[in-house]
XYZ file of C-alpha atoms in Angstrom:
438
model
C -40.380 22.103 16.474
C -36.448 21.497 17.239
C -37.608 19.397 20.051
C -39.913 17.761 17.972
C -37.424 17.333 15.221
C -34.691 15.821 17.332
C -37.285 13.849 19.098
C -38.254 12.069 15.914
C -34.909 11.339 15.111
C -33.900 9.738 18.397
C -36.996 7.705 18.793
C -36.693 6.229 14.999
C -33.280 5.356 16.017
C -34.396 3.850 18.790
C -37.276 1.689 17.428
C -34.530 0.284 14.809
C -31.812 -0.312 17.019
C -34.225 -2.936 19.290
C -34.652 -4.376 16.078
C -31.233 -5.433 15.157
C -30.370 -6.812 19.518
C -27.620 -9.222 18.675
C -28.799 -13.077 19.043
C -27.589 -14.440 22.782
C -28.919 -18.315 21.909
C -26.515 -20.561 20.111
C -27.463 -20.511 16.518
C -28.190 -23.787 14.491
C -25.916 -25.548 12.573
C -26.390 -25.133 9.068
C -25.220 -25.570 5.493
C -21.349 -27.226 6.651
C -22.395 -30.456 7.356
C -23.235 -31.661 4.279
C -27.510 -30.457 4.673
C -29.170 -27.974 2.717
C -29.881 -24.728 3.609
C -33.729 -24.426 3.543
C -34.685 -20.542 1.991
C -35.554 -18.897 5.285
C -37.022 -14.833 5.402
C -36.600 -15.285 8.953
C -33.760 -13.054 10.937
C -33.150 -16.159 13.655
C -31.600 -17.856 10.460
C -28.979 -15.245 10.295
C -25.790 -15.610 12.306
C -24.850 -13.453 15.489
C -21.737 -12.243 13.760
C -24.218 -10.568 10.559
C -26.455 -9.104 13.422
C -23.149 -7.468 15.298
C -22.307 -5.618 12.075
C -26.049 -4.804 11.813
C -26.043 -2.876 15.311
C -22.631 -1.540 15.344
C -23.248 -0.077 11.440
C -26.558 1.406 12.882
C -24.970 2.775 16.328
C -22.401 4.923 13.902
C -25.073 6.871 12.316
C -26.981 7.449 14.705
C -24.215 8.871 16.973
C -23.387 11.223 13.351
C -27.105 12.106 13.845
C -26.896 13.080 17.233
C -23.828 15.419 16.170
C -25.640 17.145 13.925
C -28.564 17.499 15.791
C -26.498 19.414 18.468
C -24.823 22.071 16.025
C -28.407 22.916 13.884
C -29.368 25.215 17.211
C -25.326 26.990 16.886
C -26.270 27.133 13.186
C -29.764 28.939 13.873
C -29.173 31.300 16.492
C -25.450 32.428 14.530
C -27.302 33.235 11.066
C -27.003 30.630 7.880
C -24.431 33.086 6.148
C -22.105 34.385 9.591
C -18.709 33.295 9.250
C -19.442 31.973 12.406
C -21.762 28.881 11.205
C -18.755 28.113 8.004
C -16.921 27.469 11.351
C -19.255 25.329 12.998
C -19.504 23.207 9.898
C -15.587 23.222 9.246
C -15.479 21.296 13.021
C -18.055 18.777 12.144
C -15.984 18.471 8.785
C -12.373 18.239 10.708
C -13.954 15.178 13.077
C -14.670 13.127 10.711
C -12.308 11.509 8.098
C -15.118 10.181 5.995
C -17.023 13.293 5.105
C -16.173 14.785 1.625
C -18.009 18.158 2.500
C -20.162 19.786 5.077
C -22.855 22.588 3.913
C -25.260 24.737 4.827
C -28.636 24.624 2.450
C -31.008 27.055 2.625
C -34.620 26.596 2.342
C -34.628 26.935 -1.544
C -31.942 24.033 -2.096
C -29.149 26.400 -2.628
C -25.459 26.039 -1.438
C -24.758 28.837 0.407
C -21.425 27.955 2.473
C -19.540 24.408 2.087
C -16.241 23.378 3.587
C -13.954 22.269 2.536
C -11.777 24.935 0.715
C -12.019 22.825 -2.328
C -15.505 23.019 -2.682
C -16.262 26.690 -2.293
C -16.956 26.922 -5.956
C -19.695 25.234 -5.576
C -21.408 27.544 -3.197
C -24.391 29.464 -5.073
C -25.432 25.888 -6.924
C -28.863 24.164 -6.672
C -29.643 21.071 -5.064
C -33.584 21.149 -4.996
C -34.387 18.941 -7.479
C -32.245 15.812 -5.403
C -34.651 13.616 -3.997
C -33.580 13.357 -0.864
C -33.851 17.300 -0.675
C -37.306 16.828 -1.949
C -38.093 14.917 0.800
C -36.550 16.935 3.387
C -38.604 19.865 2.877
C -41.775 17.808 2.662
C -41.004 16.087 6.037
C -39.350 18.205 7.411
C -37.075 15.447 9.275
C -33.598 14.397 9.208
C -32.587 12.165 5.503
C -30.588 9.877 4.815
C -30.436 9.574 1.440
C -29.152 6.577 -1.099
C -26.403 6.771 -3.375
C -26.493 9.678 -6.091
C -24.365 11.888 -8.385
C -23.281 14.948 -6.478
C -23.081 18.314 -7.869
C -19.299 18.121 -6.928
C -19.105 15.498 -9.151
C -18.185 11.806 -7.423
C -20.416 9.630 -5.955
C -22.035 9.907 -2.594
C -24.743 9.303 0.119
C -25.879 12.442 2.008
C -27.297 13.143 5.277
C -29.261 16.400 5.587
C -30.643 17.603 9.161
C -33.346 20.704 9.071
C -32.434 24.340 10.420
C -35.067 25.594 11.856
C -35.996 29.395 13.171
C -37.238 30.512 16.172
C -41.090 30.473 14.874
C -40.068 26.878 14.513
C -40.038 27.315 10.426
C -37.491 25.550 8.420
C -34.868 27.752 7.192
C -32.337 25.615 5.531
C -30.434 22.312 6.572
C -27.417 20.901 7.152
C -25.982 18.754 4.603
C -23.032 16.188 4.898
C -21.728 14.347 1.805
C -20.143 11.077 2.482
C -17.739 8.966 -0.327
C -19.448 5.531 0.431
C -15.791 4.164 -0.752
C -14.637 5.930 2.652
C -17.409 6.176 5.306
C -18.263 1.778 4.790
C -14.700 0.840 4.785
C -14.475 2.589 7.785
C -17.181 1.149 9.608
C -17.111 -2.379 8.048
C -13.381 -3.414 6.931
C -12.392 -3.517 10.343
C -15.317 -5.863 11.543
C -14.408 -8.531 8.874
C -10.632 -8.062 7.682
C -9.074 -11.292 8.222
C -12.334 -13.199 8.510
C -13.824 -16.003 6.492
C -16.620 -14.440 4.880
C -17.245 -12.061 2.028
C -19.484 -8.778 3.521
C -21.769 -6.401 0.643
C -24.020 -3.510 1.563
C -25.974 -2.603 -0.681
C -29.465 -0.597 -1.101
C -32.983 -2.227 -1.142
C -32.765 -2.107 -4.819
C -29.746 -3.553 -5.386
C -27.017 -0.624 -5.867
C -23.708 -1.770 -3.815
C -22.290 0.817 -1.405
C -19.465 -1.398 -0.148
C -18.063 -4.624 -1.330
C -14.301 -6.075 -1.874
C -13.330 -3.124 -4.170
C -14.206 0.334 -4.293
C -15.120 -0.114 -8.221
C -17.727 -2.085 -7.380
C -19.695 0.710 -5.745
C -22.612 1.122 -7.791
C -22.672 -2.036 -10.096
C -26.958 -3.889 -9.128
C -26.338 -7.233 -7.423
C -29.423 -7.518 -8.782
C -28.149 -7.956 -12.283
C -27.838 -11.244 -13.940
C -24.974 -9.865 -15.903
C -22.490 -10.083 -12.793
C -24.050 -13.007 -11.508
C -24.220 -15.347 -14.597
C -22.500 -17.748 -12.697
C -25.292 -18.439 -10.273
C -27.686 -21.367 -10.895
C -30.618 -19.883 -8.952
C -30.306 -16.513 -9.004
C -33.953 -15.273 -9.903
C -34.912 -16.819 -6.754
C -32.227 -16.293 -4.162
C -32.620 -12.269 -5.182
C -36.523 -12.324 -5.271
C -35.843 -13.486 -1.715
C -33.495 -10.639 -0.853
C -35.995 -8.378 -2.248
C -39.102 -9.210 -0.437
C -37.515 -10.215 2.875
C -36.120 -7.671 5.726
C -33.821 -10.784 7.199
C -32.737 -14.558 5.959
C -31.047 -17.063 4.729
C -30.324 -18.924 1.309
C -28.094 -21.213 -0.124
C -26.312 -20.186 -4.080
C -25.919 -22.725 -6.197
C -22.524 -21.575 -8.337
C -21.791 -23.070 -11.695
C -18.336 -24.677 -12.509
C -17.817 -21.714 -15.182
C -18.309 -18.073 -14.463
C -19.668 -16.593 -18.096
C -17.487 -13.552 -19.276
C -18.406 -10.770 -17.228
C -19.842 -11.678 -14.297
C -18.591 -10.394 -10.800
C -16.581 -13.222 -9.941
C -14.809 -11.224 -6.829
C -17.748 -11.852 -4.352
C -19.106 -15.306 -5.057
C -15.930 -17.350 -5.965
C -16.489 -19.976 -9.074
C -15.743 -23.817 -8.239
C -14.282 -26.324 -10.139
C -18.029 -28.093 -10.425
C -20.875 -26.473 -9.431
C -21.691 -25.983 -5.820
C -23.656 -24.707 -2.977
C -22.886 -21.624 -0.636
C -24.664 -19.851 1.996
C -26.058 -16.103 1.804
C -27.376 -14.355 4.911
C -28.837 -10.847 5.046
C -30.501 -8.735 7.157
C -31.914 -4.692 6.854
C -29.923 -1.991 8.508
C -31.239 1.539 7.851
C -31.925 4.953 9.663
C -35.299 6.974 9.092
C -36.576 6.055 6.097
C -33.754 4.518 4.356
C -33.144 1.127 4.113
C -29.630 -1.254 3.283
C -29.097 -4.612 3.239
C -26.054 -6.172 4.669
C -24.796 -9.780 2.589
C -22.802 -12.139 4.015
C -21.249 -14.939 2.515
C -19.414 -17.445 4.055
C -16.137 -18.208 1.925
C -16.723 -22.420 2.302
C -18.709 -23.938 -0.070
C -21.230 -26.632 1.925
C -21.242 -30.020 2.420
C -17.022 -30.446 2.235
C -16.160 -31.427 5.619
C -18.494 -34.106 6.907
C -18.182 -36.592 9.608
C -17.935 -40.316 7.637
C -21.242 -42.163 8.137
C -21.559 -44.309 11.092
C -18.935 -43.341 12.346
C -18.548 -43.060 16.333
C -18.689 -38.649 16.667
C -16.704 -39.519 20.813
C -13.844 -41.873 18.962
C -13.190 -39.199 16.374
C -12.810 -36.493 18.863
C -10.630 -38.682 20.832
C -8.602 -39.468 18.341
C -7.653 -35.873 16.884
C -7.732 -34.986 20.574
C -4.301 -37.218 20.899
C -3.069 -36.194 17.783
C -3.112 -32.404 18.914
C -1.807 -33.449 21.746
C 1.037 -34.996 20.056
C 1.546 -32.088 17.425
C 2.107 -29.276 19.878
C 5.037 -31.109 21.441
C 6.693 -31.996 18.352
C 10.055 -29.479 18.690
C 9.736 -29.111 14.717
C 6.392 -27.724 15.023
C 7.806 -25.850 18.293
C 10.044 -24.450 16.309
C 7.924 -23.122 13.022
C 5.448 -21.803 15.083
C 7.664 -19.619 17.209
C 9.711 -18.619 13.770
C 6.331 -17.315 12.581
C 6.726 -19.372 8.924
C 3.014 -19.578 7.628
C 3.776 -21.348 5.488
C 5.465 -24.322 7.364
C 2.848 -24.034 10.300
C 0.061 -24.116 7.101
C 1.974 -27.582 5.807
C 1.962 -28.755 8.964
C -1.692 -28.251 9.728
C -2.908 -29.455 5.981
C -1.047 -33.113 6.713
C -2.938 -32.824 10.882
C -6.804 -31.761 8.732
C -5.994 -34.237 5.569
C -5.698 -37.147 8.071
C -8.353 -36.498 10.366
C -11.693 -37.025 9.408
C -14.912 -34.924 11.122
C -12.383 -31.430 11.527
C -14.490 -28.296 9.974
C -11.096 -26.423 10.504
C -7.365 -26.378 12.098
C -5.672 -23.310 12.558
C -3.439 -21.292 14.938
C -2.266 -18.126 16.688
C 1.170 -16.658 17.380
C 2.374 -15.392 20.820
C 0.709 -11.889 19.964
C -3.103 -13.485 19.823
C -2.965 -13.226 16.353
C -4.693 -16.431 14.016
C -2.365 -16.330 11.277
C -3.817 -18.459 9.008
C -4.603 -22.664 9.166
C -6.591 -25.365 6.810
C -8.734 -25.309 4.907
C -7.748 -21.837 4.216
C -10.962 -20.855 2.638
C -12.160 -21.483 6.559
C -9.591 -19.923 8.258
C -8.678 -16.625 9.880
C -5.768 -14.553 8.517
C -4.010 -12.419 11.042
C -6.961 -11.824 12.820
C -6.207 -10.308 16.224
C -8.552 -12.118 19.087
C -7.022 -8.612 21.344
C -9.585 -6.544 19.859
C -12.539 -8.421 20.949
C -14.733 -7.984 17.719
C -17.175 -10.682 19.083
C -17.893 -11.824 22.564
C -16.241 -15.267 21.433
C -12.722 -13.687 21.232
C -12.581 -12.982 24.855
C -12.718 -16.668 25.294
C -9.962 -16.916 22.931
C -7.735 -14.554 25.216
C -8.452 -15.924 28.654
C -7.672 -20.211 27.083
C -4.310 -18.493 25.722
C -3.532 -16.547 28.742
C -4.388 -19.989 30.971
C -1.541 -21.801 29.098
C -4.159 -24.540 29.435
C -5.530 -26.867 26.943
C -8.969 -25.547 27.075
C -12.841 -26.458 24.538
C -15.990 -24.547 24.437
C -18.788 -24.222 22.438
C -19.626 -21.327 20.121
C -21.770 -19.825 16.804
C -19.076 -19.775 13.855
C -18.266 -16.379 12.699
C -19.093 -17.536 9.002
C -23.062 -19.462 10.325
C -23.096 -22.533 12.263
C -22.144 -23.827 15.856
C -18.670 -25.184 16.556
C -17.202 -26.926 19.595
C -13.235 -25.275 19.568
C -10.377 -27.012 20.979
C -7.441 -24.761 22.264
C -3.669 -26.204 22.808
C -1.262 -24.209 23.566
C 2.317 -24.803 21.638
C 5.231 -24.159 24.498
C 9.268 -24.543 24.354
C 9.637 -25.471 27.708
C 8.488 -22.299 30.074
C 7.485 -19.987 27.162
C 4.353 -19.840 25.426
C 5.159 -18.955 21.473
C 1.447 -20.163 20.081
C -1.316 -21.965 19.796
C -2.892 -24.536 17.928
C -6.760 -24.656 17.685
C -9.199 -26.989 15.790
C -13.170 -26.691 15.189
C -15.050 -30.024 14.681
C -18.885 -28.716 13.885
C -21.674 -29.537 16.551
């Protein structure tokens, strides 16, 4: 039955993670060009970057799964209660920063070890009538549970793997209590620190488990009370509901009423329209959904009508051109002064019509910041390759080359990116890049 256990496990993993392949085509443009974003439950609407964070999210627990599947034999074969097994659990406890506690459960739902230290008090206390122990001993299988009061008193999410004897009979289980505060930020801060976008998980009914602040873990998206200030929210959260993947556009009143959740869909001066994505990341039975927003309102940066799309790029083309060999703008850029280079790169945007974005990097690969600066990266290191994209980013600043390519937008949409490097004389201190929208 261990085999069988394990078996199950791997398998359900397996079937999910071919769910969640990133997209290779180029995705669509939509939603900064001044269009609509038509209500799509569809999870080609959602942009490669949401669908890396999908996998990668997935791919953690199911290597914590694997890890636990390999210590329930130890665990078995040493006895629930040997000093031995409080050792086996103290290791998987040690590895991992994120885990509150690690116990051992025995078949009736009681504590009988947990490390660490801290916690021992607890041993001897009943956790039977938790649901996701409920459904452990009717299954049988490996849980995952959603977000619950623990008997240790904070907020968690739990992960429980079966112990099972040698007449293949469930004994007890291992049980790992995560602070969703810890274990998401993590996983996820590091994907989208310094990017454009605005990231939530939360559970299929709403309950956040990670978001901009850890007080917002377990306030309902779902609740009109922290979303007063969006115009259509019955429907974009009916859509969420029913639909694994997809895309929506929020329409976001001028005036956020008092108490609404302002931090994760920003209010504008007169009411406007931003894109949502989502798609469904879960492991066995349980289910999240991961929320992106892109921090750009829509329909702000469009390309004047009738006007010539080759002229326009030609003629910011020059102006780049010109800009990098200015020695004042030499000379901020190398300094490092954001807020110069930021100056500098409002006047280039303001005066150049068709530009989604300008920004630029320092001599470390680092995008410290550009304009508009709701579009921009801020000190977001291309070195560490968090999508295939920033590779291309590397090799055009290593070329000392003015270099362009096409590519998806981290935030949705497809951009064509032009790359010019800033030099005094020899030395390469930056460069400048702009994104007009394709």
């Amino acid at each position: 039955m261990k085999k069988q256990i394990r078996k199950a496990f791997l398998v359900s993993v397996l079937i999910f993670l071919a769910g969640v392949s990133v997209l290779q085509a180029p995705f669509s443009p939509v939603g900064f060009s001044g269009g609509s974003i038509a209500a799509a439950a569809d999870e080609k609407a959602v942009p490669p970057f949401l669908q890396l964070i999908n996998k990668r999210l997935a791919n953690y627990f199911y290597k914590l799964g694997v890890e636990l599947a390999h210590n329930v034999d130890k665990i078995s074969e040493l006895g629930l209660n040997s000093p031995e097994s409080r050792t086996v659990i103290d290791g998987i406890m040690k590895k991992h920063s994120f885990i509150a506690n690690c116990s051992i459960v025995d078949a009736s739902g009681r504590l009988i070890a947990i490390v660490p230290a801290e916690y021992k008090g607890h041993e001897g206390k009943d956790i039977s009538a938790q649901a996701h122990f409920i459904k452990l001993k009717q299954n049988k299988k490996p849980v995952l549970s959603g977000l619950f009061e623990a008997v240790e008193g904070f907020k968690a999410i739990a992960l429980h793997y079966p112990i099972t004897d040698k007449r293949s009979e469930m004994i007890g289980s291992i049980s790992i209590l995560m602070r969703p505060e810890i274990v998401f930020h993590e996983i996820l801060s590091p994907l989208v620190a310094g990017a454009p976008v605005t990231l939530l998980l939360v559970q299929t009914d709403g309950v956040m488990l990670f978001g901009r602040s850890p007080e917002e873990i377990g306030a309902n998206i779902f609740d009109k009370k922290l979303f007063g200030h969006v115009k259509n929210f019955e429907d974009v959260a009916g859509l969420m509901k029913s639909s694994e993947a997809g895309a929506s556009e929020i329409i976001v009143a001028s005036a956020a009423p008092s108490g609404s959740l302002k931090g994760e869909v920003a209010a504008a001066s007169a009411d406007a329209r931003r894109a949502v994505y989502w798609v469904t990341c879960g492991l066995l039975d349980t289910k999240w959904r991961l929320i992106m927003a892109p921090n750009t309102f829509i329909g702000v940066s469009e390309t004047p009508a009738n006007s010539d799309a080759s002229e326009i790029e030609k003629g910011v083309e020059s102006a780049a051109a010109a800009l990098v060999n200015e020695p004042e703008f030499i000379a901020v850029v190398e300094s490092g002064d954001k807020e110069k280079v930021r100056e500098r790169l409002k006047s280039f945007y303001e005066g150049r019509a068709g530009i989604y974005c300008v920004q630029w990097i320092d001599a470390s690969l680092v995008s410290r910041g550009g304009w508009p600066a709701d579009r921009s990266f801020a000190d977001y290191d291309f070195r560490q390759a968090r999508v295939p994209r920033d590779n291309l980013f590397v090799e055009s600043f290593n070329s000392g080359a003015v270099k362009s390519f096409v590519s998806p937008l981290i935030e949705g949409g497809t951009g064509k990116f032009y790359l010019y490097p800033v030099k005094k004389g020899d030395k390469q201190v930056g460069m400048l890049y702009y994104v007009i929208l394709v």
